[in-house]
Short mmCIF file of C-alpha atoms and ligand atoms in Angstrom, two decimals:
data_model
loop_
_atom_site.label_atom_id
_atom_site.label_comp_id
_atom_site.label_asym_id
_atom_site.label_seq_id
_atom_site.Cartn_x
_atom_site.Cartn_y
_atom_site.Cartn_z
CA MET A 25 5.01 141.89 235.04
CA THR A 26 8.15 139.82 234.59
CA ASP A 27 10.84 140.47 237.18
CA ILE A 28 13.92 142.20 235.88
CA LYS A 29 16.95 141.19 237.92
CA VAL A 30 19.37 144.05 238.52
CA THR A 31 23.15 143.79 238.98
CA LEU A 32 24.72 147.21 239.46
CA LYS A 33 28.14 148.21 238.18
CA ASP A 34 30.93 148.97 240.65
CA GLY A 35 31.80 152.60 239.96
CA SER A 36 30.78 154.48 236.81
CA ASN A 37 32.15 155.61 233.45
CA ILE A 38 30.38 158.91 233.72
CA ASP A 39 33.48 160.96 234.48
CA ASN A 40 34.99 159.91 231.12
CA THR A 41 32.13 161.65 229.29
CA ASP A 42 32.69 165.05 227.67
CA TRP A 43 29.34 166.65 228.53
CA ASN A 44 30.16 169.75 226.50
CA ASN A 45 30.70 167.74 223.35
CA LEU A 46 28.41 164.71 223.49
CA ARG A 47 27.85 164.23 219.74
CA PHE A 48 25.91 161.10 218.72
CA GLY A 49 26.54 157.51 219.80
CA VAL A 50 29.98 158.14 221.31
CA TYR A 51 29.33 157.44 225.00
CA PHE A 52 27.50 154.52 226.57
CA SER A 53 25.83 154.61 229.98
CA ASP A 54 26.75 152.18 232.75
CA HIS A 55 24.05 149.52 232.31
CA VAL A 56 22.22 147.51 229.65
CA PHE A 57 19.00 145.49 229.68
CA MET A 58 19.29 141.94 228.34
CA SER A 59 16.87 139.15 227.61
CA ASP A 60 17.51 135.74 226.06
CA PHE A 61 15.30 133.63 223.81
CA LYS A 62 16.02 129.95 224.51
CA ASN A 63 13.96 126.78 224.14
CA GLY A 64 11.17 128.69 222.41
CA GLU A 65 10.67 131.51 224.92
CA TRP A 66 12.06 134.81 226.14
CA GLY A 67 13.40 134.93 229.68
CA ASP A 68 16.21 135.79 232.09
CA ASP A 69 15.38 139.51 231.86
CA ARG A 70 18.14 141.44 233.54
CA ILE A 71 19.92 144.76 233.86
CA ILE A 72 23.67 144.35 234.08
CA PRO A 73 26.79 146.52 233.72
CA TYR A 74 27.64 147.61 230.16
CA GLY A 75 30.73 145.81 228.92
CA PRO A 76 32.30 143.57 226.27
CA MET A 77 30.64 140.25 225.49
CA GLN A 78 32.17 137.00 224.36
CA VAL A 79 31.00 135.92 220.92
CA ASP A 80 31.71 132.59 219.24
CA PRO A 81 33.25 132.93 215.72
CA GLY A 82 30.38 130.76 214.46
CA MET A 83 27.69 133.08 215.86
CA CYS A 84 25.18 133.11 213.00
CA THR A 85 24.42 136.84 212.95
CA LEU A 86 28.05 137.66 212.13
CA HIS A 87 27.58 135.65 208.95
CA TYR A 88 23.95 136.05 207.92
CA GLY A 89 22.87 139.34 209.48
CA GLN A 90 19.74 138.15 211.30
CA THR A 91 19.55 141.29 213.40
CA ILE A 92 17.18 144.22 213.96
CA PHE A 93 17.36 147.39 216.01
CA GLU A 94 15.40 150.40 217.19
CA GLY A 95 16.15 153.99 218.09
CA LEU A 96 14.24 156.30 220.45
CA LYS A 97 15.02 158.93 223.06
CA ALA A 98 14.37 159.80 226.71
CA PHE A 99 13.98 163.56 227.21
CA PRO A 100 14.35 165.55 230.44
CA ASP A 101 10.90 167.08 231.10
CA LYS A 102 10.89 170.82 231.73
CA ASN A 103 9.16 170.22 235.08
CA GLY A 104 11.28 167.25 236.18
CA GLY A 105 11.15 163.56 235.39
CA VAL A 106 11.58 161.98 231.99
CA ASN A 107 9.51 161.73 228.81
CA LEU A 108 9.55 158.88 226.33
CA PHE A 109 8.03 159.81 222.98
CA ARG A 110 5.70 157.12 221.57
CA PRO A 111 7.83 154.14 222.73
CA ASP A 112 4.89 151.82 221.95
CA LYS A 113 5.47 152.59 218.24
CA ASN A 114 9.09 151.48 218.53
CA ALA A 115 8.01 148.30 220.34
CA ALA A 116 5.54 147.49 217.55
CA ARG A 117 8.09 148.29 214.85
CA LEU A 118 10.69 146.07 216.55
CA ASN A 119 8.28 143.17 216.19
CA HIS A 120 7.42 144.12 212.60
CA SER A 121 11.13 144.13 211.73
CA GLY A 122 11.56 140.84 213.58
CA ALA A 123 8.76 139.18 211.64
CA MET A 124 10.49 140.18 208.38
CA VAL A 125 13.68 138.31 209.32
CA CYS A 126 12.20 135.36 211.31
CA ILE A 127 13.00 136.76 214.78
CA PRO A 128 10.47 135.81 217.51
CA ALA A 129 8.36 138.65 218.93
CA PHE A 130 9.28 140.30 222.22
CA ASP A 131 6.59 141.41 224.72
CA GLU A 132 5.86 145.06 223.80
CA ASN A 133 4.85 146.11 227.33
CA LEU A 134 7.96 144.54 228.80
CA PHE A 135 10.03 146.37 226.18
CA VAL A 136 8.73 149.74 227.41
CA ASP A 137 8.96 148.75 231.11
CA ALA A 138 12.55 147.59 230.61
CA ILE A 139 13.46 150.93 229.04
CA LYS A 140 11.91 152.85 231.95
CA LYS A 141 13.73 150.74 234.51
CA LEU A 142 17.04 151.10 232.68
CA VAL A 143 16.64 154.89 232.34
CA LYS A 144 15.86 155.15 236.08
CA ILE A 145 19.00 153.19 236.98
CA ASP A 146 21.19 155.33 234.72
CA LYS A 147 19.32 158.58 235.44
CA LYS A 148 22.53 160.53 236.04
CA TRP A 149 23.35 159.89 232.35
CA ILE A 150 20.32 161.87 231.11
CA PRO A 151 21.64 165.16 229.72
CA GLN A 152 19.71 168.16 231.06
CA LYS A 153 20.28 170.76 228.33
CA ARG A 154 17.47 171.60 225.89
CA GLY A 155 18.11 169.69 222.67
CA GLU A 156 20.08 166.91 224.36
CA SER A 157 18.65 163.53 225.34
CA LEU A 158 19.42 159.96 226.32
CA TYR A 159 19.32 157.91 223.13
CA LEU A 160 17.98 154.36 223.57
CA ARG A 161 19.27 151.65 221.28
CA PRO A 162 17.62 148.22 221.43
CA VAL A 163 19.29 145.57 219.26
CA LEU A 164 17.98 142.02 218.83
CA TYR A 165 19.91 139.28 217.04
CA GLY A 166 20.22 135.55 216.44
CA SER A 167 22.81 134.25 218.90
CA SER A 168 23.14 130.55 218.02
CA ASN A 169 26.44 129.24 216.69
CA PHE A 170 26.25 127.44 213.34
CA LEU A 171 27.01 127.80 209.64
CA GLY A 172 24.15 127.47 207.15
CA VAL A 173 21.46 129.90 206.03
CA HIS A 174 18.50 129.39 208.33
CA ALA A 175 16.97 131.20 211.29
CA SER A 176 18.75 131.07 214.62
CA GLU A 177 17.29 129.03 217.47
CA GLU A 178 18.43 131.42 220.16
CA TYR A 179 18.24 135.24 220.31
CA LYS A 180 19.40 138.06 222.49
CA LEU A 181 17.79 141.47 223.04
CA ILE A 182 20.09 144.16 224.40
CA ILE A 183 18.99 147.71 225.20
CA MET A 184 21.82 150.19 225.67
CA THR A 185 21.61 153.92 226.28
CA SER A 186 23.81 156.78 225.16
CA PRO A 187 23.72 160.49 226.08
CA VAL A 188 23.55 162.48 222.84
CA GLY A 189 24.05 166.13 222.00
CA SER A 190 21.73 168.43 220.14
CA TYR A 191 21.61 167.62 216.43
CA TYR A 192 21.41 171.35 215.74
CA ALA A 193 23.81 173.30 217.93
CA GLU A 194 22.79 176.56 216.26
CA GLY A 195 19.19 176.02 215.18
CA LEU A 196 17.75 174.13 212.21
CA ASN A 197 20.13 173.86 209.32
CA PRO A 198 19.12 172.98 205.72
CA VAL A 199 21.11 170.12 204.13
CA ASP A 200 22.07 169.22 200.57
CA ILE A 201 20.88 165.83 199.37
CA LEU A 202 22.00 163.72 196.41
CA VAL A 203 19.28 161.73 194.63
CA SER A 204 20.95 158.40 193.82
CA ASP A 205 20.30 156.97 190.38
CA THR A 206 23.19 154.50 190.74
CA TYR A 207 22.74 152.71 194.05
CA VAL A 208 19.54 151.34 195.57
CA ARG A 209 18.75 150.64 199.20
CA ALA A 210 15.68 148.43 199.13
CA VAL A 211 13.24 146.88 196.69
CA LYS A 212 9.54 146.10 196.81
CA GLY A 213 9.16 142.69 198.42
CA GLY A 214 12.50 143.11 200.19
CA LEU A 215 13.44 144.30 203.66
CA GLY A 216 12.94 148.06 203.23
CA SER A 217 10.26 148.29 205.91
CA ALA A 218 12.41 146.48 208.50
CA LYS A 219 14.98 148.18 210.68
CA THR A 220 17.53 145.50 209.92
CA ALA A 221 21.29 145.71 209.39
CA ALA A 222 21.14 144.73 205.70
CA ASN A 223 19.42 148.00 204.74
CA TYR A 224 22.06 150.07 206.44
CA ALA A 225 24.92 148.04 204.92
CA ALA A 226 23.25 148.51 201.50
CA SER A 227 23.24 152.28 202.01
CA MET A 228 26.87 152.71 202.99
CA LEU A 229 28.62 152.84 199.59
CA GLY A 230 26.09 155.26 198.09
CA GLY A 231 26.20 157.32 201.29
CA ALA A 232 30.01 157.47 201.26
CA LYS A 233 30.11 158.54 197.59
CA ALA A 234 27.55 161.28 198.31
CA LYS A 235 29.63 162.52 201.28
CA GLU A 236 32.73 162.68 199.04
CA LEU A 237 30.77 164.99 196.77
CA GLY A 238 29.76 167.20 199.71
CA TYR A 239 26.20 165.94 200.28
CA ALA A 240 24.82 165.21 203.74
CA GLN A 241 22.66 162.24 202.70
CA VAL A 242 21.26 160.23 199.80
CA LEU A 243 17.65 160.30 198.65
CA TRP A 244 16.87 156.74 197.58
CA LEU A 245 14.68 155.92 194.61
CA ASP A 246 12.80 152.64 194.26
CA GLY A 247 15.01 149.74 193.24
CA VAL A 248 13.03 148.67 190.16
CA SER A 249 12.07 151.70 188.06
CA ARG A 250 14.35 154.19 189.88
CA SER A 251 11.62 156.75 189.52
CA PHE A 252 9.61 156.56 192.78
CA ILE A 253 10.97 158.35 195.83
CA ASP A 254 11.59 156.11 198.85
CA GLU A 255 13.37 157.83 201.73
CA VAL A 256 16.57 159.55 202.84
CA GLY A 257 19.48 157.86 204.74
CA ALA A 258 17.92 157.47 208.18
CA MET A 259 14.87 159.64 207.58
CA ASN A 260 11.51 159.67 205.84
CA ILE A 261 10.92 162.47 203.37
CA MET A 262 8.10 165.03 203.08
CA PHE A 263 7.24 167.47 200.28
CA GLN A 264 4.98 170.48 200.52
CA ILE A 265 3.51 170.84 197.04
CA GLY A 266 1.10 173.74 196.84
CA ASP A 267 -0.93 173.53 200.06
CA GLU A 268 -0.58 169.75 200.34
CA LEU A 269 1.90 167.75 202.43
CA VAL A 270 2.90 164.66 200.45
CA THR A 271 5.05 161.70 201.52
CA PRO A 272 5.77 158.27 199.98
CA SER A 273 3.20 155.70 201.07
CA LEU A 274 4.11 152.69 203.19
CA GLU A 275 2.19 150.39 200.89
CA ARG A 276 5.04 149.56 198.57
CA GLY A 277 6.82 148.07 201.60
CA ALA A 278 10.17 149.67 200.79
CA ILE A 279 10.46 152.35 203.49
CA LEU A 280 10.56 152.46 207.26
CA ASN A 281 7.34 153.34 209.08
CA GLY A 282 8.91 156.29 210.89
CA VAL A 283 7.53 157.43 214.23
CA THR A 284 8.38 161.04 213.34
CA ARG A 285 6.72 160.56 209.94
CA ASP A 286 3.46 159.55 211.60
CA THR A 287 3.76 162.40 214.10
CA VAL A 288 4.27 164.98 211.34
CA LEU A 289 1.34 163.66 209.31
CA THR A 290 -0.93 163.76 212.37
CA LEU A 291 0.11 167.31 213.31
CA ALA A 292 -0.31 168.53 209.73
CA LYS A 293 -3.87 167.12 209.70
CA ASP A 294 -4.55 168.76 213.10
CA TRP A 295 -3.48 172.07 211.59
CA GLY A 296 -5.93 171.67 208.73
CA MET A 297 -3.42 170.82 206.01
CA LYS A 298 -4.19 168.40 203.21
CA VAL A 299 -2.04 165.32 203.74
CA ARG A 300 -1.42 162.52 201.25
CA GLU A 301 0.58 159.31 201.44
CA ARG A 302 1.10 158.18 197.87
CA ASP A 303 3.67 157.29 195.22
CA ILE A 304 5.76 160.31 194.20
CA THR A 305 8.11 160.25 191.22
CA ILE A 306 11.31 162.25 191.05
CA ASP A 307 10.02 163.72 187.76
CA GLU A 308 6.99 165.11 189.59
CA ILE A 309 9.32 166.85 192.06
CA LEU A 310 11.44 168.30 189.22
CA LYS A 311 8.27 169.62 187.60
CA ALA A 312 6.88 171.05 190.85
CA ASN A 313 10.20 172.80 191.40
CA THR A 314 10.11 174.29 187.90
CA ASP A 315 6.51 175.49 188.12
CA GLY A 316 7.04 176.91 191.61
CA THR A 317 4.57 174.66 193.47
CA LEU A 318 7.31 172.83 195.43
CA LYS A 319 7.39 174.87 198.64
CA GLU A 320 9.36 172.79 201.13
CA VAL A 321 11.19 169.49 201.44
CA PHE A 322 12.24 168.04 204.79
CA GLY A 323 13.37 164.76 206.30
CA THR A 324 11.83 163.33 209.49
CA GLY A 325 13.53 161.05 212.00
CA THR A 326 14.30 160.53 215.68
CA ALA A 327 17.88 161.83 215.46
CA ALA A 328 17.24 165.23 213.85
CA VAL A 329 13.43 165.38 214.29
CA ILE A 330 13.11 167.62 211.19
CA SER A 331 15.86 168.15 208.63
CA PRO A 332 15.05 170.83 206.04
CA VAL A 333 16.45 170.17 202.58
CA GLY A 334 18.09 173.20 200.94
CA LYS A 335 19.18 171.53 197.72
CA LEU A 336 18.40 168.29 195.87
CA THR A 337 20.73 167.16 193.08
CA TYR A 338 19.49 164.66 190.49
CA LYS A 339 21.48 163.58 187.42
CA GLY A 340 23.71 166.65 187.74
CA LYS A 341 20.79 169.08 188.02
CA ASP A 342 20.47 171.17 191.21
CA LEU A 343 17.06 171.97 192.65
CA LEU A 344 17.18 174.84 195.11
CA ILE A 345 14.36 174.36 197.62
CA ASN A 346 12.69 177.36 199.27
CA GLY A 347 15.71 179.49 198.34
CA GLY A 348 17.92 177.12 200.37
CA LYS A 349 16.24 178.38 203.56
CA ILE A 350 14.29 176.72 206.37
CA GLY A 351 10.58 176.65 205.54
CA ASN A 352 7.82 177.79 207.90
CA LEU A 353 6.28 174.33 208.02
CA ALA A 354 9.59 172.60 208.85
CA GLN A 355 10.27 175.13 211.61
CA LYS A 356 6.77 174.82 213.09
CA MET A 357 6.99 171.01 213.05
CA TYR A 358 10.39 171.09 214.74
CA ASP A 359 9.27 173.54 217.42
CA THR A 360 6.06 171.62 218.12
CA ILE A 361 7.58 168.14 218.28
CA THR A 362 10.54 169.17 220.44
CA GLY A 363 8.18 171.23 222.60
CA LEU A 364 6.10 168.10 223.24
CA GLN A 365 9.18 165.97 223.89
CA TYR A 366 10.57 168.33 226.56
CA GLY A 367 7.17 168.80 228.21
CA GLU A 368 6.79 172.44 227.15
CA ILE A 369 3.65 171.90 225.05
CA GLU A 370 0.58 170.02 226.24
CA ASP A 371 0.34 166.51 224.78
CA THR A 372 -3.20 166.04 223.49
CA HIS A 373 -2.47 162.79 221.62
CA GLY A 374 -1.21 160.59 224.46
CA TRP A 375 2.21 160.42 222.81
CA ILE A 376 4.30 161.15 225.90
CA GLN A 377 5.01 158.50 228.53
CA HIS A 378 6.15 160.51 231.52
CA PHE A 379 7.81 158.98 234.56
CA GLU A 380 9.76 160.14 237.58
CA VAL A 381 13.36 159.02 238.01
C1 LIG B 3 15.82 154.11 207.09
C2 LIG B 3 15.11 154.99 208.05
N1 LIG B 3 14.02 155.66 207.64
C3 LIG B 3 13.33 156.47 208.47
C4 LIG B 3 13.72 156.66 209.79
C5 LIG B 3 12.93 157.56 210.68
O1 LIG B 3 12.21 156.81 211.64
P1 LIG B 3 11.85 157.45 213.06
O2 LIG B 3 11.07 158.68 212.79
O3 LIG B 3 11.05 156.39 213.73
O4 LIG B 3 13.15 157.71 213.73
C6 LIG B 3 14.87 155.98 210.26
C7 LIG B 3 15.30 156.14 211.65
O5 LIG B 3 14.96 155.36 212.48
C8 LIG B 3 15.58 155.13 209.37
O6 LIG B 3 16.66 154.47 209.79
#
């Protein structure tokens, strides 16, 4: 294994953290992991104090957005130590995203080892309350200084960590979602399957307009026909139609291959449900709602785990889902996945990477 050089911070920012009101992405722990790609290879792996960095005005990523990121969490295990949930999937997705925007691959084992080492060093930043966790944010970007649209020669990977509060302070909460027929996020053949900044920038205007109208998120339709369902803001989307769990397939290349998505599909199969990954049109959902076969709709993602949808609005028409209440399937998924993450339920899939801190 590559050596990771460690330089510890003098003192700590921990006392400036409001542990009773953590929220999401507000506080950053004391250290970051960094690695540099220079002269055709990754190296100089190090853990250093978190702090501002000097950036040249000509740094290419500021101009051309050659940057990717990841998001995963470290959970305090019920019996002590820490659990990472399927970090190998995030490592693989980082490299998938990188390949889409000409970023050189990073060693996937080193990625997970670096996270473990960083979490151990900043262990006092791991929140201990059920529902809270230490969010891990790797970001990887072109760091060369030049103008002109071409791939960077040099890159930097930074992994930072941030204690985050429970997404649901008072239990699962159904959200209202606006189906956008005006804005699009990604198109077939584009970057939709990459966790790259462009997709998030593309979603901001539509997201802001939806918020103004009182919606929590946007459900994106495909960019060409605007009839196929893609995904929600920062979540994949699932529909229970009759006794089948249906979700948009990855094959069209327009949605993120969510770790929670895969987890939900696997659990549903374990529980004997019929599961299908396929194209779904918005018209099919309208029809299923009218004929009563649409039972539940929920989003899946690392931040919320499961986000039940209470209402979908499309072209001014409101679809009330499951009477606006949390469905049994959404609740069972949430309880099972969080139970696994906090070490309360036995992991039979090899999803948890447990380590002592
Ligand atoms: C666009 C998008 N889709 C889906 C997801 C859900 O992915 P995961 O379950 O890996 O968090 C995310 C969050 O990472 C996202 O940003």
